[in-house]
Amino acid sequence: MSTEYSDLICVLTGAGISAESGIETFRGAGGLWNGHDVMEVASPEGFAKDPALVIDFYNQRRKQLAEVEPNAGHYALVKLQEYFNVIVVTQNVDDLHERAGSNQVLHLHGELRKVKSVLDPSYVKDIEYGEIQIGDTCPKGGQLRPDVVWFGEPVPAFDVANKIAEECAAFIVVGTSLAVYPAASLMYFAPNDIPQFLVDPNPAMDHVRQLRNMKVYKENASTGLPKLVDELIGKYT
């Protein structure tokens, strides 16, 4: 490995990489799910108004998740970790990175397979691809809800993600419009002089213009990431 290149690579992934595996996204559906506005199924207000609707929404997403598989983009990152210290910081709540074999994954917005108590935040349970219902509670009697970060809620893992970005030697962004904050700001916490890469068929050029060291691959994750990974391995190992 080149002495001028640390082995820590931070990879920020978004909905685009999961969409290629068949995961439905709000972006792809015009911000709607079965005719419901995103705020009705992904906000504390929506849960308070109609908890049954919200719980069913996530039950359906878990069911869908069990039916899809990681794609070439996910596996490219697994190949990359054979040569570098790769930490995936994902905005996605699915488990496709882990199922592909990535061994360091930080979920900014929570995990779809997990539920937590509205009464006791320390109570978190992995239900895999199962369902929860109204009346399912923690031992203290609190209703179980998805362990995901809804709109308007804080992002507990963001401070950890910031630290990863600050210490990395390369930063890769893949499959995200960079419109969701605070995740979209992570690249600006990385050192100014490190190489940065953006893999997305519709790149957010405003961010690219602000980062002089960013190389853009206008491709989907499943085609662009394998190319980028092979280039990194060839250049720095």
JSON list of N, CA and C in Angstrom, two decimals, residues 13-90:
[
{"chain": "A", "resi": 13, "resn": "THR", "atom": "N", "xyz": [-23.51, 5.64, 1.73]},
{"chain": "A", "resi": 13, "resn": "THR", "atom": "CA", "xyz": [-24.44, 5.07, 0.76]},
{"chain": "A", "resi": 13, "resn": "THR", "atom": "C", "xyz": [-25.86, 5.55, 1.02]},
{"chain": "A", "resi": 14, "resn": "GLY", "atom": "N", "xyz": [-26.62, 5.64, -0.08]},
{"chain": "A", "resi": 14, "resn": "GLY", "atom": "CA", "xyz": [-28.01, 6.08, 0.01]},
{"chain": "A", "resi": 14, "resn": "GLY", "atom": "C", "xyz": [-28.96, 5.14, -0.71]},
{"chain": "A", "resi": 15, "resn": "ALA", "atom": "N", "xyz": [-30.17, 5.61, -0.93]},
{"chain": "A", "resi": 15, "resn": "ALA", "atom": "CA", "xyz": [-31.24, 4.76, -1.43]},
{"chain": "A", "resi": 15, "resn": "ALA", "atom": "C", "xyz": [-30.94, 4.14, -2.78]},
{"chain": "A", "resi": 16, "resn": "GLY", "atom": "N", "xyz": [-30.10, 4.81, -3.59]},
{"chain": "A", "resi": 16, "resn": "GLY", "atom": "CA", "xyz": [-29.84, 4.32, -4.94]},
{"chain": "A", "resi": 16, "resn": "GLY", "atom": "C", "xyz": [-29.25, 2.93, -4.98]},
{"chain": "A", "resi": 17, "resn": "ILE", "atom": "N", "xyz": [-28.35, 2.62, -4.06]},
{"chain": "A", "resi": 17, "resn": "ILE", "atom": "CA", "xyz": [-27.71, 1.30, -4.08]},
{"chain": "A", "resi": 17, "resn": "ILE", "atom": "C", "xyz": [-28.71, 0.21, -3.70]},
{"chain": "A", "resi": 18, "resn": "SER", "atom": "N", "xyz": [-29.64, 0.52, -2.82]},
{"chain": "A", "resi": 18, "resn": "SER", "atom": "CA", "xyz": [-30.67, -0.46, -2.44]},
{"chain": "A", "resi": 18, "resn": "SER", "atom": "C", "xyz": [-31.74, -0.60, -3.52]},
{"chain": "A", "resi": 19, "resn": "ALA", "atom": "N", "xyz": [-32.02, 0.49, -4.20]},
{"chain": "A", "resi": 19, "resn": "ALA", "atom": "CA", "xyz": [-33.05, 0.46, -5.24]},
{"chain": "A", "resi": 19, "resn": "ALA", "atom": "C", "xyz": [-32.70, -0.54, -6.34]},
{"chain": "A", "resi": 20, "resn": "GLU", "atom": "N", "xyz": [-31.41, -0.70, -6.60]},
{"chain": "A", "resi": 20, "resn": "GLU", "atom": "CA", "xyz": [-30.98, -1.64, -7.64]},
{"chain": "A", "resi": 20, "resn": "GLU", "atom": "C", "xyz": [-31.22, -3.10, -7.23]},
{"chain": "A", "resi": 21, "resn": "SER", "atom": "N", "xyz": [-31.45, -3.32, -5.94]},
{"chain": "A", "resi": 21, "resn": "SER", "atom": "CA", "xyz": [-31.79, -4.67, -5.47]},
{"chain": "A", "resi": 21, "resn": "SER", "atom": "C", "xyz": [-33.29, -4.88, -5.44]},
{"chain": "A", "resi": 22, "resn": "GLY", "atom": "N", "xyz": [-34.05, -3.83, -5.75]},
{"chain": "A", "resi": 22, "resn": "GLY", "atom": "CA", "xyz": [-35.50, -3.94, -5.76]},
{"chain": "A", "resi": 22, "resn": "GLY", "atom": "C", "xyz": [-36.19, -3.33, -4.57]},
{"chain": "A", "resi": 23, "resn": "ILE", "atom": "N", "xyz": [-35.43, -2.62, -3.72]},
{"chain": "A", "resi": 23, "resn": "ILE", "atom": "CA", "xyz": [-36.04, -1.95, -2.58]},
{"chain": "A", "resi": 23, "resn": "ILE", "atom": "C", "xyz": [-36.74, -0.68, -3.05]},
{"chain": "A", "resi": 24, "resn": "GLU", "atom": "N", "xyz": [-38.03, -0.58, -2.77]},
{"chain": "A", "resi": 24, "resn": "GLU", "atom": "CA", "xyz": [-38.77, 0.63, -3.15]},
{"chain": "A", "resi": 24, "resn": "GLU", "atom": "C", "xyz": [-38.30, 1.81, -2.30]},
{"chain": "A", "resi": 25, "resn": "THR", "atom": "N", "xyz": [-38.20, 2.97, -2.95]},
{"chain": "A", "resi": 25, "resn": "THR", "atom": "CA", "xyz": [-37.78, 4.17, -2.24]},
{"chain": "A", "resi": 25, "resn": "THR", "atom": "C", "xyz": [-38.86, 5.23, -2.36]},
{"chain": "A", "resi": 26, "resn": "PHE", "atom": "N", "xyz": [-38.86, 6.15, -1.39]},
{"chain": "A", "resi": 26, "resn": "PHE", "atom": "CA", "xyz": [-39.79, 7.27, -1.47]},
{"chain": "A", "resi": 26, "resn": "PHE", "atom": "C", "xyz": [-39.48, 8.13, -2.68]},
{"chain": "A", "resi": 27, "resn": "ARG", "atom": "N", "xyz": [-38.19, 8.31, -2.95]},
{"chain": "A", "resi": 27, "resn": "ARG", "atom": "CA", "xyz": [-37.78, 9.15, -4.06]},
{"chain": "A", "resi": 27, "resn": "ARG", "atom": "C", "xyz": [-38.34, 8.60, -5.37]},
{"chain": "A", "resi": 28, "resn": "GLY", "atom": "N", "xyz": [-38.24, 7.28, -5.52]},
{"chain": "A", "resi": 28, "resn": "GLY", "atom": "CA", "xyz": [-38.70, 6.66, -6.75]},
{"chain": "A", "resi": 28, "resn": "GLY", "atom": "C", "xyz": [-40.21, 6.65, -6.88]},
{"chain": "A", "resi": 29, "resn": "ALA", "atom": "N", "xyz": [-40.93, 6.78, -5.75]},
{"chain": "A", "resi": 29, "resn": "ALA", "atom": "CA", "xyz": [-42.38, 6.74, -5.79]},
{"chain": "A", "resi": 29, "resn": "ALA", "atom": "C", "xyz": [-42.99, 8.13, -5.67]},
{"chain": "A", "resi": 30, "resn": "GLY", "atom": "N", "xyz": [-42.19, 9.16, -5.91]},
{"chain": "A", "resi": 30, "resn": "GLY", "atom": "CA", "xyz": [-42.69, 10.51, -5.83]},
{"chain": "A", "resi": 30, "resn": "GLY", "atom": "C", "xyz": [-43.01, 10.95, -4.42]},
{"chain": "A", "resi": 31, "resn": "GLY", "atom": "N", "xyz": [-42.37, 10.32, -3.44]},
{"chain": "A", "resi": 31, "resn": "GLY", "atom": "CA", "xyz": [-42.60, 10.71, -2.05]},
{"chain": "A", "resi": 31, "resn": "GLY", "atom": "C", "xyz": [-43.87, 10.12, -1.48]},
{"chain": "A", "resi": 32, "resn": "LEU", "atom": "N", "xyz": [-44.46, 9.16, -2.17]},
{"chain": "A", "resi": 32, "resn": "LEU", "atom": "CA", "xyz": [-45.72, 8.58, -1.71]},
{"chain": "A", "resi": 32, "resn": "LEU", "atom": "C", "xyz": [-45.55, 7.09, -1.48]},
{"chain": "A", "resi": 33, "resn": "TRP", "atom": "N", "xyz": [-46.39, 6.55, -0.61]},
{"chain": "A", "resi": 33, "resn": "TRP", "atom": "CA", "xyz": [-46.47, 5.11, -0.41]},
{"chain": "A", "resi": 33, "resn": "TRP", "atom": "C", "xyz": [-47.95, 4.75, -0.33]},
{"chain": "A", "resi": 34, "resn": "ASN", "atom": "N", "xyz": [-48.43, 3.98, -1.32]},
{"chain": "A", "resi": 34, "resn": "ASN", "atom": "CA", "xyz": [-49.85, 3.62, -1.39]},
{"chain": "A", "resi": 34, "resn": "ASN", "atom": "C", "xyz": [-50.76, 4.83, -1.20]},
{"chain": "A", "resi": 35, "resn": "GLY", "atom": "N", "xyz": [-50.34, 5.96, -1.81]},
{"chain": "A", "resi": 35, "resn": "GLY", "atom": "CA", "xyz": [-51.16, 7.17, -1.75]},
{"chain": "A", "resi": 35, "resn": "GLY", "atom": "C", "xyz": [-50.97, 7.99, -0.51]},
{"chain": "A", "resi": 36, "resn": "HIS", "atom": "N", "xyz": [-50.11, 7.56, 0.40]},
{"chain": "A", "resi": 36, "resn": "HIS", "atom": "CA", "xyz": [-49.89, 8.29, 1.64]},
{"chain": "A", "resi": 36, "resn": "HIS", "atom": "C", "xyz": [-48.63, 9.16, 1.53]},
{"chain": "A", "resi": 37, "resn": "ASP", "atom": "N", "xyz": [-48.71, 10.36, 2.03]},
{"chain": "A", "resi": 37, "resn": "ASP", "atom": "CA", "xyz": [-47.54, 11.22, 2.07]},
{"chain": "A", "resi": 37, "resn": "ASP", "atom": "C", "xyz": [-46.50, 10.62, 3.00]},
{"chain": "A", "resi": 38, "resn": "VAL", "atom": "N", "xyz": [-45.22, 10.87, 2.68]},
{"chain": "A", "resi": 38, "resn": "VAL", "atom": "CA", "xyz": [-44.13, 10.30, 3.46]},
{"chain": "A", "resi": 38, "resn": "VAL", "atom": "C", "xyz": [-44.23, 10.66, 4.94]},
{"chain": "A", "resi": 39, "resn": "MET", "atom": "N", "xyz": [-44.72, 11.85, 5.24]},
{"chain": "A", "resi": 39, "resn": "MET", "atom": "CA", "xyz": [-44.81, 12.28, 6.63]},
{"chain": "A", "resi": 39, "resn": "MET", "atom": "C", "xyz": [-45.85, 11.48, 7.42]},
{"chain": "A", "resi": 40, "resn": "GLU", "atom": "N", "xyz": [-46.76, 10.84, 6.72]},
{"chain": "A", "resi": 40, "resn": "GLU", "atom": "CA", "xyz": [-47.77, 10.03, 7.40]},
{"chain": "A", "resi": 40, "resn": "GLU", "atom": "C", "xyz": [-47.21, 8.70, 7.89]},
{"chain": "A", "resi": 41, "resn": "VAL", "atom": "N", "xyz": [-46.12, 8.25, 7.26]},
{"chain": "A", "resi": 41, "resn": "VAL", "atom": "CA", "xyz": [-45.59, 6.94, 7.63]},
{"chain": "A", "resi": 41, "resn": "VAL", "atom": "C", "xyz": [-44.15, 6.98, 8.12]},
{"chain": "A", "resi": 42, "resn": "ALA", "atom": "N", "xyz": [-43.57, 8.18, 8.18]},
{"chain": "A", "resi": 42, "resn": "ALA", "atom": "CA", "xyz": [-42.17, 8.27, 8.60]},
{"chain": "A", "resi": 42, "resn": "ALA", "atom": "C", "xyz": [-41.93, 9.52, 9.45]},
{"chain": "A", "resi": 43, "resn": "SER", "atom": "N", "xyz": [-42.83, 9.77, 10.38]},
{"chain": "A", "resi": 43, "resn": "SER", "atom": "CA", "xyz": [-42.66, 10.90, 11.29]},
{"chain": "A", "resi": 43, "resn": "SER", "atom": "C", "xyz": [-43.34, 10.58, 12.62]},
{"chain": "A", "resi": 44, "resn": "PRO", "atom": "N", "xyz": [-42.88, 11.18, 13.72]},
{"chain": "A", "resi": 44, "resn": "PRO", "atom": "CA", "xyz": [-43.54, 10.97, 15.01]},
{"chain": "A", "resi": 44, "resn": "PRO", "atom": "C", "xyz": [-45.00, 11.38, 14.97]},
{"chain": "A", "resi": 45, "resn": "GLU", "atom": "N", "xyz": [-45.30, 12.44, 14.22]},
{"chain": "A", "resi": 45, "resn": "GLU", "atom": "CA", "xyz": [-46.68, 12.92, 14.12]},
{"chain": "A", "resi": 45, "resn": "GLU", "atom": "C", "xyz": [-47.57, 11.89, 13.41]},
{"chain": "A", "resi": 46, "resn": "GLY", "atom": "N", "xyz": [-46.99, 11.29, 12.36]},
{"chain": "A", "resi": 46, "resn": "GLY", "atom": "CA", "xyz": [-47.74, 10.26, 11.64]},
{"chain": "A", "resi": 46, "resn": "GLY", "atom": "C", "xyz": [-48.01, 9.05, 12.51]},
{"chain": "A", "resi": 47, "resn": "PHE", "atom": "N", "xyz": [-47.03, 8.67, 13.32]},
{"chain": "A", "resi": 47, "resn": "PHE", "atom": "CA", "xyz": [-47.19, 7.51, 14.20]},
{"chain": "A", "resi": 47, "resn": "PHE", "atom": "C", "xyz": [-48.24, 7.81, 15.27]},
{"chain": "A", "resi": 48, "resn": "ALA", "atom": "N", "xyz": [-48.22, 9.02, 15.80]},
{"chain": "A", "resi": 48, "resn": "ALA", "atom": "CA", "xyz": [-49.20, 9.40, 16.82]},
{"chain": "A", "resi": 48, "resn": "ALA", "atom": "C", "xyz": [-50.61, 9.42, 16.25]},
{"chain": "A", "resi": 49, "resn": "LYS", "atom": "N", "xyz": [-50.74, 9.82, 14.99]},
{"chain": "A", "resi": 49, "resn": "LYS", "atom": "CA", "xyz": [-52.05, 9.93, 14.35]},
{"chain": "A", "resi": 49, "resn": "LYS", "atom": "C", "xyz": [-52.61, 8.56, 13.99]},
{"chain": "A", "resi": 50, "resn": "ASP", "atom": "N", "xyz": [-51.77, 7.69, 13.44]},
{"chain": "A", "resi": 50, "resn": "ASP", "atom": "CA", "xyz": [-52.24, 6.39, 12.97]},
{"chain": "A", "resi": 50, "resn": "ASP", "atom": "C", "xyz": [-51.13, 5.35, 13.13]},
{"chain": "A", "resi": 51, "resn": "PRO", "atom": "N", "xyz": [-50.89, 4.89, 14.35]},
{"chain": "A", "resi": 51, "resn": "PRO", "atom": "CA", "xyz": [-49.81, 3.94, 14.57]},
{"chain": "A", "resi": 51, "resn": "PRO", "atom": "C", "xyz": [-49.97, 2.64, 13.80]},
{"chain": "A", "resi": 52, "resn": "ALA", "atom": "N", "xyz": [-51.19, 2.19, 13.59]},
{"chain": "A", "resi": 52, "resn": "ALA", "atom": "CA", "xyz": [-51.42, 0.94, 12.86]},
{"chain": "A", "resi": 52, "resn": "ALA", "atom": "C", "xyz": [-50.93, 1.07, 11.42]},
{"chain": "A", "resi": 53, "resn": "LEU", "atom": "N", "xyz": [-51.17, 2.21, 10.79]},
{"chain": "A", "resi": 53, "resn": "LEU", "atom": "CA", "xyz": [-50.73, 2.44, 9.42]},
{"chain": "A", "resi": 53, "resn": "LEU", "atom": "C", "xyz": [-49.21, 2.40, 9.35]},
{"chain": "A", "resi": 54, "resn": "VAL", "atom": "N", "xyz": [-48.55, 3.08, 10.28]},
{"chain": "A", "resi": 54, "resn": "VAL", "atom": "CA", "xyz": [-47.10, 3.14, 10.29]},
{"chain": "A", "resi": 54, "resn": "VAL", "atom": "C", "xyz": [-46.49, 1.77, 10.53]},
{"chain": "A", "resi": 55, "resn": "ILE", "atom": "N", "xyz": [-47.02, 1.04, 11.49]},
{"chain": "A", "resi": 55, "resn": "ILE", "atom": "CA", "xyz": [-46.51, -0.30, 11.79]},
{"chain": "A", "resi": 55, "resn": "ILE", "atom": "C", "xyz": [-46.68, -1.22, 10.59]},
{"chain": "A", "resi": 56, "resn": "ASP", "atom": "N", "xyz": [-47.83, -1.13, 9.92]},
{"chain": "A", "resi": 56, "resn": "ASP", "atom": "CA", "xyz": [-48.06, -1.97, 8.74]},
{"chain": "A", "resi": 56, "resn": "ASP", "atom": "C", "xyz": [-47.08, -1.61, 7.63]},
{"chain": "A", "resi": 57, "resn": "PHE", "atom": "N", "xyz": [-46.79, -0.33, 7.47]},
{"chain": "A", "resi": 57, "resn": "PHE", "atom": "CA", "xyz": [-45.85, 0.11, 6.45]},
{"chain": "A", "resi": 57, "resn": "PHE", "atom": "C", "xyz": [-44.49, -0.56, 6.65]},
{"chain": "A", "resi": 58, "resn": "TYR", "atom": "N", "xyz": [-43.99, -0.56, 7.88]},
{"chain": "A", "resi": 58, "resn": "TYR", "atom": "CA", "xyz": [-42.69, -1.16, 8.14]},
{"chain": "A", "resi": 58, "resn": "TYR", "atom": "C", "xyz": [-42.75, -2.69, 8.13]},
{"chain": "A", "resi": 59, "resn": "ASN", "atom": "N", "xyz": [-43.88, -3.26, 8.48]},
{"chain": "A", "resi": 59, "resn": "ASN", "atom": "CA", "xyz": [-44.04, -4.71, 8.33]},
{"chain": "A", "resi": 59, "resn": "ASN", "atom": "C", "xyz": [-43.89, -5.10, 6.86]},
{"chain": "A", "resi": 60, "resn": "GLN", "atom": "N", "xyz": [-44.51, -4.31, 5.98]},
{"chain": "A", "resi": 60, "resn": "GLN", "atom": "CA", "xyz": [-44.43, -4.59, 4.55]},
{"chain": "A", "resi": 60, "resn": "GLN", "atom": "C", "xyz": [-43.01, -4.39, 4.03]},
{"chain": "A", "resi": 61, "resn": "ARG", "atom": "N", "xyz": [-42.31, -3.41, 4.55]},
{"chain": "A", "resi": 61, "resn": "ARG", "atom": "CA", "xyz": [-40.93, -3.17, 4.11]},
{"chain": "A", "resi": 61, "resn": "ARG", "atom": "C", "xyz": [-40.03, -4.33, 4.55]},
{"chain": "A", "resi": 62, "resn": "ARG", "atom": "N", "xyz": [-40.25, -4.85, 5.76]},
{"chain": "A", "resi": 62, "resn": "ARG", "atom": "CA", "xyz": [-39.47, -6.00, 6.20]},
{"chain": "A", "resi": 62, "resn": "ARG", "atom": "C", "xyz": [-39.75, -7.22, 5.33]},
{"chain": "A", "resi": 63, "resn": "LYS", "atom": "N", "xyz": [-41.00, -7.42, 4.98]},
{"chain": "A", "resi": 63, "resn": "LYS", "atom": "CA", "xyz": [-41.37, -8.53, 4.12]},
{"chain": "A", "resi": 63, "resn": "LYS", "atom": "C", "xyz": [-40.67, -8.41, 2.77]},
{"chain": "A", "resi": 64, "resn": "GLN", "atom": "N", "xyz": [-40.65, -7.20, 2.23]},
{"chain": "A", "resi": 64, "resn": "GLN", "atom": "CA", "xyz": [-39.98, -6.97, 0.96]},
{"chain": "A", "resi": 64, "resn": "GLN", "atom": "C", "xyz": [-38.48, -7.20, 1.07]},
{"chain": "A", "resi": 65, "resn": "LEU", "atom": "N", "xyz": [-37.90, -6.75, 2.18]},
{"chain": "A", "resi": 65, "resn": "LEU", "atom": "CA", "xyz": [-36.46, -6.89, 2.38]},
{"chain": "A", "resi": 65, "resn": "LEU", "atom": "C", "xyz": [-36.04, -8.36, 2.36]},
{"chain": "A", "resi": 66, "resn": "ALA", "atom": "N", "xyz": [-36.87, -9.22, 2.91]},
{"chain": "A", "resi": 66, "resn": "ALA", "atom": "CA", "xyz": [-36.56, -10.65, 2.95]},
{"chain": "A", "resi": 66, "resn": "ALA", "atom": "C", "xyz": [-36.53, -11.28, 1.56]},
{"chain": "A", "resi": 67, "resn": "GLU", "atom": "N", "xyz": [-37.12, -10.59, 0.58]},
{"chain": "A", "resi": 67, "resn": "GLU", "atom": "CA", "xyz": [-37.25, -11.17, -0.76]},
{"chain": "A", "resi": 67, "resn": "GLU", "atom": "C", "xyz": [-36.19, -10.68, -1.73]},
{"chain": "A", "resi": 68, "resn": "VAL", "atom": "N", "xyz": [-35.34, -9.74, -1.33]},
{"chain": "A", "resi": 68, "resn": "VAL", "atom": "CA", "xyz": [-34.34, -9.17, -2.24]},
{"chain": "A", "resi": 68, "resn": "VAL", "atom": "C", "xyz": [-32.94, -9.59, -1.81]},
{"chain": "A", "resi": 69, "resn": "GLU", "atom": "N", "xyz": [-31.97, -9.33, -2.69]},
{"chain": "A", "resi": 69, "resn": "GLU", "atom": "CA", "xyz": [-30.59, -9.72, -2.43]},
{"chain": "A", "resi": 69, "resn": "GLU", "atom": "C", "xyz": [-29.65, -8.56, -2.69]},
{"chain": "A", "resi": 70, "resn": "PRO", "atom": "N", "xyz": [-28.47, -8.57, -2.08]},
{"chain": "A", "resi": 70, "resn": "PRO", "atom": "CA", "xyz": [-27.45, -7.55, -2.39]},
{"chain": "A", "resi": 70, "resn": "PRO", "atom": "C", "xyz": [-27.10, -7.59, -3.87]},
{"chain": "A", "resi": 71, "resn": "ASN", "atom": "N", "xyz": [-26.63, -6.47, -4.38]},
{"chain": "A", "resi": 71, "resn": "ASN", "atom": "CA", "xyz": [-26.24, -6.41, -5.79]},
{"chain": "A", "resi": 71, "resn": "ASN", "atom": "C", "xyz": [-24.73, -6.19, -5.93]},
{"chain": "A", "resi": 72, "resn": "ALA", "atom": "N", "xyz": [-24.29, -6.01, -7.17]},
{"chain": "A", "resi": 72, "resn": "ALA", "atom": "CA", "xyz": [-22.86, -5.89, -7.44]},
{"chain": "A", "resi": 72, "resn": "ALA", "atom": "C", "xyz": [-22.22, -4.70, -6.73]},
{"chain": "A", "resi": 73, "resn": "GLY", "atom": "N", "xyz": [-23.00, -3.65, -6.48]},
{"chain": "A", "resi": 73, "resn": "GLY", "atom": "CA", "xyz": [-22.47, -2.51, -5.74]},
{"chain": "A", "resi": 73, "resn": "GLY", "atom": "C", "xyz": [-22.11, -2.88, -4.31]},
{"chain": "A", "resi": 74, "resn": "HIS", "atom": "N", "xyz": [-23.00, -3.62, -3.65]},
{"chain": "A", "resi": 74, "resn": "HIS", "atom": "CA", "xyz": [-22.73, -4.08, -2.29]},
{"chain": "A", "resi": 74, "resn": "HIS", "atom": "C", "xyz": [-21.48, -4.97, -2.26]},
{"chain": "A", "resi": 75, "resn": "TYR", "atom": "N", "xyz": [-21.40, -5.88, -3.21]},
{"chain": "A", "resi": 75, "resn": "TYR", "atom": "CA", "xyz": [-20.28, -6.83, -3.22]},
{"chain": "A", "resi": 75, "resn": "TYR", "atom": "C", "xyz": [-18.96, -6.14, -3.58]},
{"chain": "A", "resi": 76, "resn": "ALA", "atom": "N", "xyz": [-19.03, -5.06, -4.34]},
{"chain": "A", "resi": 76, "resn": "ALA", "atom": "CA", "xyz": [-17.80, -4.31, -4.64]},
{"chain": "A", "resi": 76, "resn": "ALA", "atom": "C", "xyz": [-17.19, -3.74, -3.38]},
{"chain": "A", "resi": 77, "resn": "LEU", "atom": "N", "xyz": [-18.02, -3.27, -2.46]},
{"chain": "A", "resi": 77, "resn": "LEU", "atom": "CA", "xyz": [-17.52, -2.72, -1.20]},
{"chain": "A", "resi": 77, "resn": "LEU", "atom": "C", "xyz": [-16.92, -3.82, -0.32]},
{"chain": "A", "resi": 78, "resn": "VAL", "atom": "N", "xyz": [-17.46, -5.03, -0.43]},
{"chain": "A", "resi": 78, "resn": "VAL", "atom": "CA", "xyz": [-16.88, -6.16, 0.30]},
{"chain": "A", "resi": 78, "resn": "VAL", "atom": "C", "xyz": [-15.48, -6.47, -0.25]},
{"chain": "A", "resi": 79, "resn": "LYS", "atom": "N", "xyz": [-15.34, -6.40, -1.55]},
{"chain": "A", "resi": 79, "resn": "LYS", "atom": "CA", "xyz": [-14.03, -6.60, -2.18]},
{"chain": "A", "resi": 79, "resn": "LYS", "atom": "C", "xyz": [-13.05, -5.52, -1.72]},
{"chain": "A", "resi": 80, "resn": "LEU", "atom": "N", "xyz": [-13.53, -4.30, -1.62]},
{"chain": "A", "resi": 80, "resn": "LEU", "atom": "CA", "xyz": [-12.67, -3.19, -1.20]},
{"chain": "A", "resi": 80, "resn": "LEU", "atom": "C", "xyz": [-12.12, -3.39, 0.20]},
{"chain": "A", "resi": 81, "resn": "GLN", "atom": "N", "xyz": [-12.93, -3.97, 1.10]},
{"chain": "A", "resi": 81, "resn": "GLN", "atom": "CA", "xyz": [-12.49, -4.15, 2.47]},
{"chain": "A", "resi": 81, "resn": "GLN", "atom": "C", "xyz": [-11.43, -5.25, 2.62]},
{"chain": "A", "resi": 82, "resn": "GLU", "atom": "N", "xyz": [-11.20, -5.99, 1.55]},
{"chain": "A", "resi": 82, "resn": "GLU", "atom": "CA", "xyz": [-10.11, -6.97, 1.57]},
{"chain": "A", "resi": 82, "resn": "GLU", "atom": "C", "xyz": [-8.75, -6.27, 1.50]},
{"chain": "A", "resi": 83, "resn": "TYR", "atom": "N", "xyz": [-8.75, -5.02, 1.07]},
{"chain": "A", "resi": 83, "resn": "TYR", "atom": "CA", "xyz": [-7.50, -4.28, 0.87]},
{"chain": "A", "resi": 83, "resn": "TYR", "atom": "C", "xyz": [-7.38, -3.05, 1.77]},
{"chain": "A", "resi": 84, "resn": "PHE", "atom": "N", "xyz": [-8.51, -2.51, 2.20]},
{"chain": "A", "resi": 84, "resn": "PHE", "atom": "CA", "xyz": [-8.51, -1.29, 3.01]},
{"chain": "A", "resi": 84, "resn": "PHE", "atom": "C", "xyz": [-9.44, -1.45, 4.21]},
{"chain": "A", "resi": 85, "resn": "ASN", "atom": "N", "xyz": [-9.30, -0.52, 5.14]},
{"chain": "A", "resi": 85, "resn": "ASN", "atom": "CA", "xyz": [-10.21, -0.46, 6.28]},
{"chain": "A", "resi": 85, "resn": "ASN", "atom": "C", "xyz": [-11.43, 0.35, 5.85]},
{"chain": "A", "resi": 86, "resn": "VAL", "atom": "N", "xyz": [-12.48, -0.33, 5.47]},
{"chain": "A", "resi": 86, "resn": "VAL", "atom": "CA", "xyz": [-13.67, 0.30, 4.91]},
{"chain": "A", "resi": 86, "resn": "VAL", "atom": "C", "xyz": [-14.78, 0.38, 5.95]},
{"chain": "A", "resi": 87, "resn": "ILE", "atom": "N", "xyz": [-15.28, 1.58, 6.16]},
{"chain": "A", "resi": 87, "resn": "ILE", "atom": "CA", "xyz": [-16.43, 1.77, 7.03]},
{"chain": "A", "resi": 87, "resn": "ILE", "atom": "C", "xyz": [-17.57, 2.33, 6.18]},
{"chain": "A", "resi": 88, "resn": "VAL", "atom": "N", "xyz": [-18.66, 1.59, 6.12]},
{"chain": "A", "resi": 88, "resn": "VAL", "atom": "CA", "xyz": [-19.84, 2.02, 5.37]},
{"chain": "A", "resi": 88, "resn": "VAL", "atom": "C", "xyz": [-20.76, 2.79, 6.31]},
{"chain": "A", "resi": 89, "resn": "VAL", "atom": "N", "xyz": [-21.00, 4.03, 5.97]},
{"chain": "A", "resi": 89, "resn": "VAL", "atom": "CA", "xyz": [-21.97, 4.85, 6.69]},
{"chain": "A", "resi": 89, "resn": "VAL", "atom": "C", "xyz": [-23.19, 4.95, 5.78]},
{"chain": "A", "resi": 90, "resn": "THR", "atom": "N", "xyz": [-24.27, 4.31, 6.17]},
{"chain": "A", "resi": 90, "resn": "THR", "atom": "CA", "xyz": [-25.41, 4.23, 5.26]},
{"chain": "A", "resi": 90, "resn": "THR", "atom": "C", "xyz": [-26.63, 4.97, 5.78]}
]
